Short mmCIF file of C-alpha atoms in Angstrom, two decimals:
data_model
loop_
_atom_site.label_atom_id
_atom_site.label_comp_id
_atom_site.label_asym_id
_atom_site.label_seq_id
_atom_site.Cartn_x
_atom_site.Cartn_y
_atom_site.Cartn_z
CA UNK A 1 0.18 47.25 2.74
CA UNK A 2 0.72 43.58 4.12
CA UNK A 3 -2.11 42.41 6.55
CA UNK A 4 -0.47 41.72 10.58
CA UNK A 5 -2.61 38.64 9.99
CA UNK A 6 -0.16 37.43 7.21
CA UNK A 7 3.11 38.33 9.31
CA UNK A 8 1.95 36.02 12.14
CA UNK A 9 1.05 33.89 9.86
CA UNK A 10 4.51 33.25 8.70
CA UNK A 11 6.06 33.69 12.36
CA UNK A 12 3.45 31.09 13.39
CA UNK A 13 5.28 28.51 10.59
CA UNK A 14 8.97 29.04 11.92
CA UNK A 15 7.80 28.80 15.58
CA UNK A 16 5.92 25.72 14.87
CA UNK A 17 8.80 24.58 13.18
CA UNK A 18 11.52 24.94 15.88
CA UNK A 19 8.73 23.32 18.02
CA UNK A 20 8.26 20.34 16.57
CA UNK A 21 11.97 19.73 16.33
CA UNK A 22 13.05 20.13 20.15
CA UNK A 23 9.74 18.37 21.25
CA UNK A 24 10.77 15.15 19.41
CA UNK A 25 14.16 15.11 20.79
CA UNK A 26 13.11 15.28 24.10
CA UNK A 27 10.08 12.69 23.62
CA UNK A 28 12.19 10.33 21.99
CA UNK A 29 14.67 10.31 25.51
CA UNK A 30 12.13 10.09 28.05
CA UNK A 31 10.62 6.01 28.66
CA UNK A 32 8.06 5.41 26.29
CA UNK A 33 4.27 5.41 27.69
CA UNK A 34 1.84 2.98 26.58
CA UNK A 35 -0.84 4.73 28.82
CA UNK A 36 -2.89 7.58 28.35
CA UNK A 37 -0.67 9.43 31.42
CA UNK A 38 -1.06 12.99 31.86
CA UNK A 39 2.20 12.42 33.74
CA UNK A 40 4.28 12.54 30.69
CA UNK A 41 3.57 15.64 30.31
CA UNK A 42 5.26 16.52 33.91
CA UNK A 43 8.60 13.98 33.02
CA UNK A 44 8.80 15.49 29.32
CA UNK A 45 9.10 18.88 31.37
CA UNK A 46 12.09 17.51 33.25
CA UNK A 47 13.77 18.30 29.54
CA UNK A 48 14.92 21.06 29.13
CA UNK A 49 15.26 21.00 24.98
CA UNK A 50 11.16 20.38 25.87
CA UNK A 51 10.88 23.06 27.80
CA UNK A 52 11.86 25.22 25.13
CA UNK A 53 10.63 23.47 22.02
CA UNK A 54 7.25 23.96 24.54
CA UNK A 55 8.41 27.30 24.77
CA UNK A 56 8.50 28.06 20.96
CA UNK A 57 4.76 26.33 20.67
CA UNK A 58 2.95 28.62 22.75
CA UNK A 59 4.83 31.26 21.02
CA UNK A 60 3.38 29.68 17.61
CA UNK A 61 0.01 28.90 19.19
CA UNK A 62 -0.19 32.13 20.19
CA UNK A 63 1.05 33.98 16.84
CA UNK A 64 -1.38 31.36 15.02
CA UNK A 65 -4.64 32.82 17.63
CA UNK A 66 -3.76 36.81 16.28
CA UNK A 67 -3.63 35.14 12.52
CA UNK A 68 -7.16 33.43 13.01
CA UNK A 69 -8.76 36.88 13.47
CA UNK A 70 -8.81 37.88 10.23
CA UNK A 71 -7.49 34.64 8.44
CA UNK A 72 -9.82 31.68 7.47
CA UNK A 73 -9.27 28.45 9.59
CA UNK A 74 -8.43 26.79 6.51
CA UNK A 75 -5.38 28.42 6.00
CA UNK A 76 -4.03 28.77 9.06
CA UNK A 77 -4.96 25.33 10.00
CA UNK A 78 -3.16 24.35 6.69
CA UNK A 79 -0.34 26.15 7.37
CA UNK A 80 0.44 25.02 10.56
CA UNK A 81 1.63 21.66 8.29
CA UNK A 82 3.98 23.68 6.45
CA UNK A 83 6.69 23.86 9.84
CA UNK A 84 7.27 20.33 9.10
CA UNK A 85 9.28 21.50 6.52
CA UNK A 86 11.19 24.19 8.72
CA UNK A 87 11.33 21.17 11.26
CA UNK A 88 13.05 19.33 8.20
CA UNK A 89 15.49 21.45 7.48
CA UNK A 90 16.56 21.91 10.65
CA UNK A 91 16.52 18.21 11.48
CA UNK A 92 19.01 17.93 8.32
CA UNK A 93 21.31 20.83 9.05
CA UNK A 94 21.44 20.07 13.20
CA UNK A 95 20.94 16.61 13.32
CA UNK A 96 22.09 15.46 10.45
CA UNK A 97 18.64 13.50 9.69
CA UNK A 98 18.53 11.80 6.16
CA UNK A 99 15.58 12.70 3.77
CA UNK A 100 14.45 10.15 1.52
CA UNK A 101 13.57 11.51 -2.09
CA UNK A 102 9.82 10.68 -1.31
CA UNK A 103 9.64 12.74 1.88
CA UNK A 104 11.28 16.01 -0.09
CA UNK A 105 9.00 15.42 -2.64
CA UNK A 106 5.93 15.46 -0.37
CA UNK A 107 7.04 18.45 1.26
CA UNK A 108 7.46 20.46 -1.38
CA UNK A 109 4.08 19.70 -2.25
CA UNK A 110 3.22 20.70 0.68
CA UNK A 111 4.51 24.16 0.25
CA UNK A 112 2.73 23.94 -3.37
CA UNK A 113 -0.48 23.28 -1.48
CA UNK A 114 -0.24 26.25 0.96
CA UNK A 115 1.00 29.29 -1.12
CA UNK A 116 -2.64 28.09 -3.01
CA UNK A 117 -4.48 28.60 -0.36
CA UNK A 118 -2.54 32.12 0.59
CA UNK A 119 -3.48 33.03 -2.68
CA UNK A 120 -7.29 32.11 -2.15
CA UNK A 121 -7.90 33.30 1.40
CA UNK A 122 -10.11 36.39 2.02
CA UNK A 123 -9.38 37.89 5.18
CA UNK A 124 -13.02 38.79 7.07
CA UNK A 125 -13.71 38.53 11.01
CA UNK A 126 -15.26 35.91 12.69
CA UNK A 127 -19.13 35.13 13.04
CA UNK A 128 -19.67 34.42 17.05
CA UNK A 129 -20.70 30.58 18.15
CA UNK A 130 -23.68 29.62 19.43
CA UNK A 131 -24.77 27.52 22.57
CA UNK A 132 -24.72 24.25 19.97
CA UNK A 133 -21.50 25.33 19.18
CA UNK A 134 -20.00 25.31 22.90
CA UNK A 135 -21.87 21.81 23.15
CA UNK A 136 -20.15 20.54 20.45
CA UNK A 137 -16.53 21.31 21.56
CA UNK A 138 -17.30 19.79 24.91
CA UNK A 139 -18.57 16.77 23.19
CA UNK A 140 -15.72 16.71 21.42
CA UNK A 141 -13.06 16.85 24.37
CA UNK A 142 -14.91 13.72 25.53
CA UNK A 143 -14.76 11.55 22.22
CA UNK A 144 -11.08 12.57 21.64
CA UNK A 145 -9.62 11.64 25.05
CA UNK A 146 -11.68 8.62 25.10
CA UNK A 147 -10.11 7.56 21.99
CA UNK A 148 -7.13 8.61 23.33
CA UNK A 149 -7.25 6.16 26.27
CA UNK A 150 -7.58 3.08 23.47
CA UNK A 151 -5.05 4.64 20.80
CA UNK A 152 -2.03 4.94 23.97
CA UNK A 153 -2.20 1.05 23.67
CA UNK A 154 -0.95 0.96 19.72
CA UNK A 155 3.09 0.29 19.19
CA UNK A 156 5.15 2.02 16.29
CA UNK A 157 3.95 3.54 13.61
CA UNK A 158 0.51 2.76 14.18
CA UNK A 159 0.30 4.19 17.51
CA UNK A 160 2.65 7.09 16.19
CA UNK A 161 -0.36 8.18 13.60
CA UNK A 162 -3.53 7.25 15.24
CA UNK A 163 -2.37 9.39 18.33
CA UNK A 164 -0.95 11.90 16.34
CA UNK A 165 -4.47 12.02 13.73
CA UNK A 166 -6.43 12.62 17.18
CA UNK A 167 -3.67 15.15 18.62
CA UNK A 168 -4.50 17.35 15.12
CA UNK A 169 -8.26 16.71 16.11
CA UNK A 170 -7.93 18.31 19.70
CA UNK A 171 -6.04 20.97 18.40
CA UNK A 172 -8.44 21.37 15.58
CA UNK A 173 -11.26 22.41 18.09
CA UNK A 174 -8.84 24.76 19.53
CA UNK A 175 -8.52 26.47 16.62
CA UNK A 176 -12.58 26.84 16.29
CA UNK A 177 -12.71 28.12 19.56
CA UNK A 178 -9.75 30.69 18.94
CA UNK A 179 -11.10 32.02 15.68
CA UNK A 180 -14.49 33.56 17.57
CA UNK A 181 -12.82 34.29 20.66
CA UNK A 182 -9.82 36.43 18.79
CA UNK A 183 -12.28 38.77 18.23
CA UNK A 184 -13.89 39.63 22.47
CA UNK A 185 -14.22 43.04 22.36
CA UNK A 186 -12.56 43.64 26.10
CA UNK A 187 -10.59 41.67 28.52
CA UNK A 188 -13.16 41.21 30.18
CA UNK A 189 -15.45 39.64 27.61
CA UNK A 190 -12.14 37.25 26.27
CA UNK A 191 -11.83 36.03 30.56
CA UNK A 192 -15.36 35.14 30.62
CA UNK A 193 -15.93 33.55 27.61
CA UNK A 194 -16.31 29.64 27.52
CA UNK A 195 -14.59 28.96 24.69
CA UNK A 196 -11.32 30.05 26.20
CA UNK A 197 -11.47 27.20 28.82
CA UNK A 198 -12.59 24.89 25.91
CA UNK A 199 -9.33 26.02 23.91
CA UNK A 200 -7.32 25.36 27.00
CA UNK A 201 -8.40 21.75 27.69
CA UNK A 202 -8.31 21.08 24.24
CA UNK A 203 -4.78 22.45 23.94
CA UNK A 204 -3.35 20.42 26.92
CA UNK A 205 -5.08 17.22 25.44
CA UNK A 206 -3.60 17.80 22.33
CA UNK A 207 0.12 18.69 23.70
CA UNK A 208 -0.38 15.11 25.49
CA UNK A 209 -1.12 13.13 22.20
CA UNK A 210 1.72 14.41 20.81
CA UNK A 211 4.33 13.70 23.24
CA UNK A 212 2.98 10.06 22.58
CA UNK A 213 2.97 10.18 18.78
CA UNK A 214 6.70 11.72 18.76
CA UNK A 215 7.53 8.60 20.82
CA UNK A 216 6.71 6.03 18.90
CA UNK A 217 7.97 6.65 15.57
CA UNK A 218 8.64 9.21 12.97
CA UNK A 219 8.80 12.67 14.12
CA UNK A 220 7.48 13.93 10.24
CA UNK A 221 4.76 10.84 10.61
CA UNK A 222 3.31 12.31 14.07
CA UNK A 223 3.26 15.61 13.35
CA UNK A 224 2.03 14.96 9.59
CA UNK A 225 -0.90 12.98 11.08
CA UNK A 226 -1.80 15.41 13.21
CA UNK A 227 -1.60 18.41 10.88
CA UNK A 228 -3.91 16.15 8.55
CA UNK A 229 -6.92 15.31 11.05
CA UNK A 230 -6.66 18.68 12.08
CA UNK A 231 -7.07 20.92 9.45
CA UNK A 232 -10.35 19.32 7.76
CA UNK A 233 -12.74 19.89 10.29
CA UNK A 234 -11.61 23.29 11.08
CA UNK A 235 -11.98 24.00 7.58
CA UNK A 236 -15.44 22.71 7.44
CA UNK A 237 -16.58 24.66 10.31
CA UNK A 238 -14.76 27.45 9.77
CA UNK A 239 -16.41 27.65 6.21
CA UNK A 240 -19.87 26.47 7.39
CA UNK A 241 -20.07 28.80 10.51
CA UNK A 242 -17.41 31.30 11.39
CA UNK A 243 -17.87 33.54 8.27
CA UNK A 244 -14.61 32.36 6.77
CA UNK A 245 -13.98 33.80 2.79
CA UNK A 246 -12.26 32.87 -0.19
CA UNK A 247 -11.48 35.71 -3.10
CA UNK A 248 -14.31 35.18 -5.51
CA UNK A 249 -13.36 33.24 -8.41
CA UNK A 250 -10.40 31.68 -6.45
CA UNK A 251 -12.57 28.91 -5.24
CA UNK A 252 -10.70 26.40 -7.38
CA UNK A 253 -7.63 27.29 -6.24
CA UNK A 254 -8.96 27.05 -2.52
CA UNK A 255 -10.39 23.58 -3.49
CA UNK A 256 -6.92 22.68 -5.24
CA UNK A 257 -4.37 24.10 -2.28
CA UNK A 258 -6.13 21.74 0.26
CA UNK A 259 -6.33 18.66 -1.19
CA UNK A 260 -2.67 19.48 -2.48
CA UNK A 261 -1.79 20.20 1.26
CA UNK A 262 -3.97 17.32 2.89
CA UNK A 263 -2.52 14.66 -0.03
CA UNK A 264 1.03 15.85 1.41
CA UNK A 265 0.77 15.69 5.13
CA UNK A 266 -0.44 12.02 4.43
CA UNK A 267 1.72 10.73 2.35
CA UNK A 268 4.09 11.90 4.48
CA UNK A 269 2.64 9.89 7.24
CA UNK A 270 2.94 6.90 4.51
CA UNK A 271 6.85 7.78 3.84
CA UNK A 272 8.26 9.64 6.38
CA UNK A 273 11.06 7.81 8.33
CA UNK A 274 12.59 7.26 11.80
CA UNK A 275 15.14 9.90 12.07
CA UNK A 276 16.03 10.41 15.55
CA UNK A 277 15.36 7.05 17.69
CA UNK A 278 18.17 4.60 16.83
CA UNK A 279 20.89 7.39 17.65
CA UNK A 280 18.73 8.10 21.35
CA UNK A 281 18.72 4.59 21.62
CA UNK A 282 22.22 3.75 21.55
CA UNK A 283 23.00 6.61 23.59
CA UNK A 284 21.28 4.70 26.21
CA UNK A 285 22.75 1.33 25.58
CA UNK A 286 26.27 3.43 26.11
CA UNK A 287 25.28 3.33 29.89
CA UNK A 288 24.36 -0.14 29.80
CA UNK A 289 27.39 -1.59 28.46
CA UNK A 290 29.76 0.57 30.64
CA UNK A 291 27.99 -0.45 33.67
CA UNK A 292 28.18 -4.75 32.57
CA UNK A 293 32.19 -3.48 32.10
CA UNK A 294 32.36 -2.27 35.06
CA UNK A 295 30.48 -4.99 37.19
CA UNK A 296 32.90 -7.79 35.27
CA UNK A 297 34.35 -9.56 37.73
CA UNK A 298 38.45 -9.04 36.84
CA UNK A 299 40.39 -12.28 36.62
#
């Protein structure tokens, strides 16, 4: 009989997918921010292809939380990478995005890369987090939006994978807070837990990255970058602290799937190409030159 934690597991990958997709849309045709201003998060809102590409991440997020209580971080941290290539497909059969042969063969490396670690991963329940642990997190929150402030300031690509690397990071220490907290006994116990309020800063912080990644460049670059930062140090902590298992004598595959997976999501950050802003951005020059039309004086 198939594990619930494996079914969310693959919902998690087709919301995430969907998500990334209508969040990029929308970020690339709102004014781009070179500030770290939670108030893009309120004009992004104003969208409503956000609003539902938001809609379909809390949906993953949330299918991704039920999969971390049995499920090691490291693969469902990993596998959070592999919507990029739902977001892909879709990006090629809605928006007609063009591929190039090094971003197909990345992501099907990436796929490589996670059905190794699906293959590896023991499913076992989380060991709790201590008072250093809570510490940490907090600590954290504090490096990552401090960062943040500094990395708002980078143009194109640059900016695009720096604030995308410390998006993955913030939503990285989500996912260590999630994979204890899956497992309060009562509602009670989940409400009054710390780490819940920890996941939900983190979470917001994160969401704000990204809508600054997706802005300045490649959609498959942002997301890759943040799928990348985020999954090692989940991994490592998850491994280290939170009673997360691989099959016994699978460790080399374990080993092989995420350095596979991690070698993927950056290269794709390496190769992966505008697909979305030129067409935005002649959509608003469309405006622009109708309006100089119309204000020419007629002789």
């Amino acid at each position: 009989m198939v594990s619930s934690g494996w079914c969310f597991l693959a919902a998690m990958i087709v919301a995430y997918g969907f998500a990334n997709l209508l969040q990029s849309v929308a970020a690339a045709r709102t004014t781009v921010h070179h500030t770290f201003d939670p108030g893009l998060l309120l004009r992004l809102a104003s969208h409503r292809t956000y609003l539902i590409g938001l809609l379909c991440q809390v949906t993953g997020f949330v299918l991704a939380f039920l999969a971390r209580r049995d499920l090691p971080l490291f693969l469902v941290q990993a596998s959070v990478a592999a919507g990029l290539g739902v977001t892909a497909v879709l990006g090629v059969l809605v928006l007609k995005w063009r591929l190039p042969a090094a971003e197909v063969a990345l992501l099907a490396l990436l796929f490589g890369g996670i059905t190794a670690l699906v293959l590896a991963a023991q499913p076992a329940p989380s060991r709790q987090l201590g008072t250093a642990g809570l510490i940490g997190l907090t600590a954290a929150l504090g490096v990552i939006a401090v960062a943040g402030f500094f990395a708002a300031r980078l143009h194109g690509a640059p900016g695009s994978v720096a604030l995308g690397s410390l998006a993955g990071m913030a939503f990285s220490a989500a996912a260590v807070a999630a994979r204890p907290l899956a497992s309060a006994d009562s509602a009670e116990a989940f409400v009054r837990d710390p780490l819940l309020y920890l996941l939900i800063v983190h979470s917001v912080v994160g969401q704000l990255l990204l809508g600054l990644a997706m802005q300045r460049g490649s959609t498959t670059a942002a997301v890759a970058a943040m799928d990348a930062a985020g999954a090692v140090p989940a991994a490592i902590v998850g491994l280290l602290l939170l009673n997360d298992r691989i099959w016994p004598g699978r460790e080399w595959l374990a080993a092989a799937g995420f350095l596979i997976t991690l070698a993927a999501v950056v290269g794709l950050t390496r190769y992966a190409e505008p697909q979305h802003h030129h067409a935005v951005a002649r959509e608003r020059e469309r405006p622009m030159i109708a309006a100089g039309t119309a204000a020419r004086p007629h002789r």
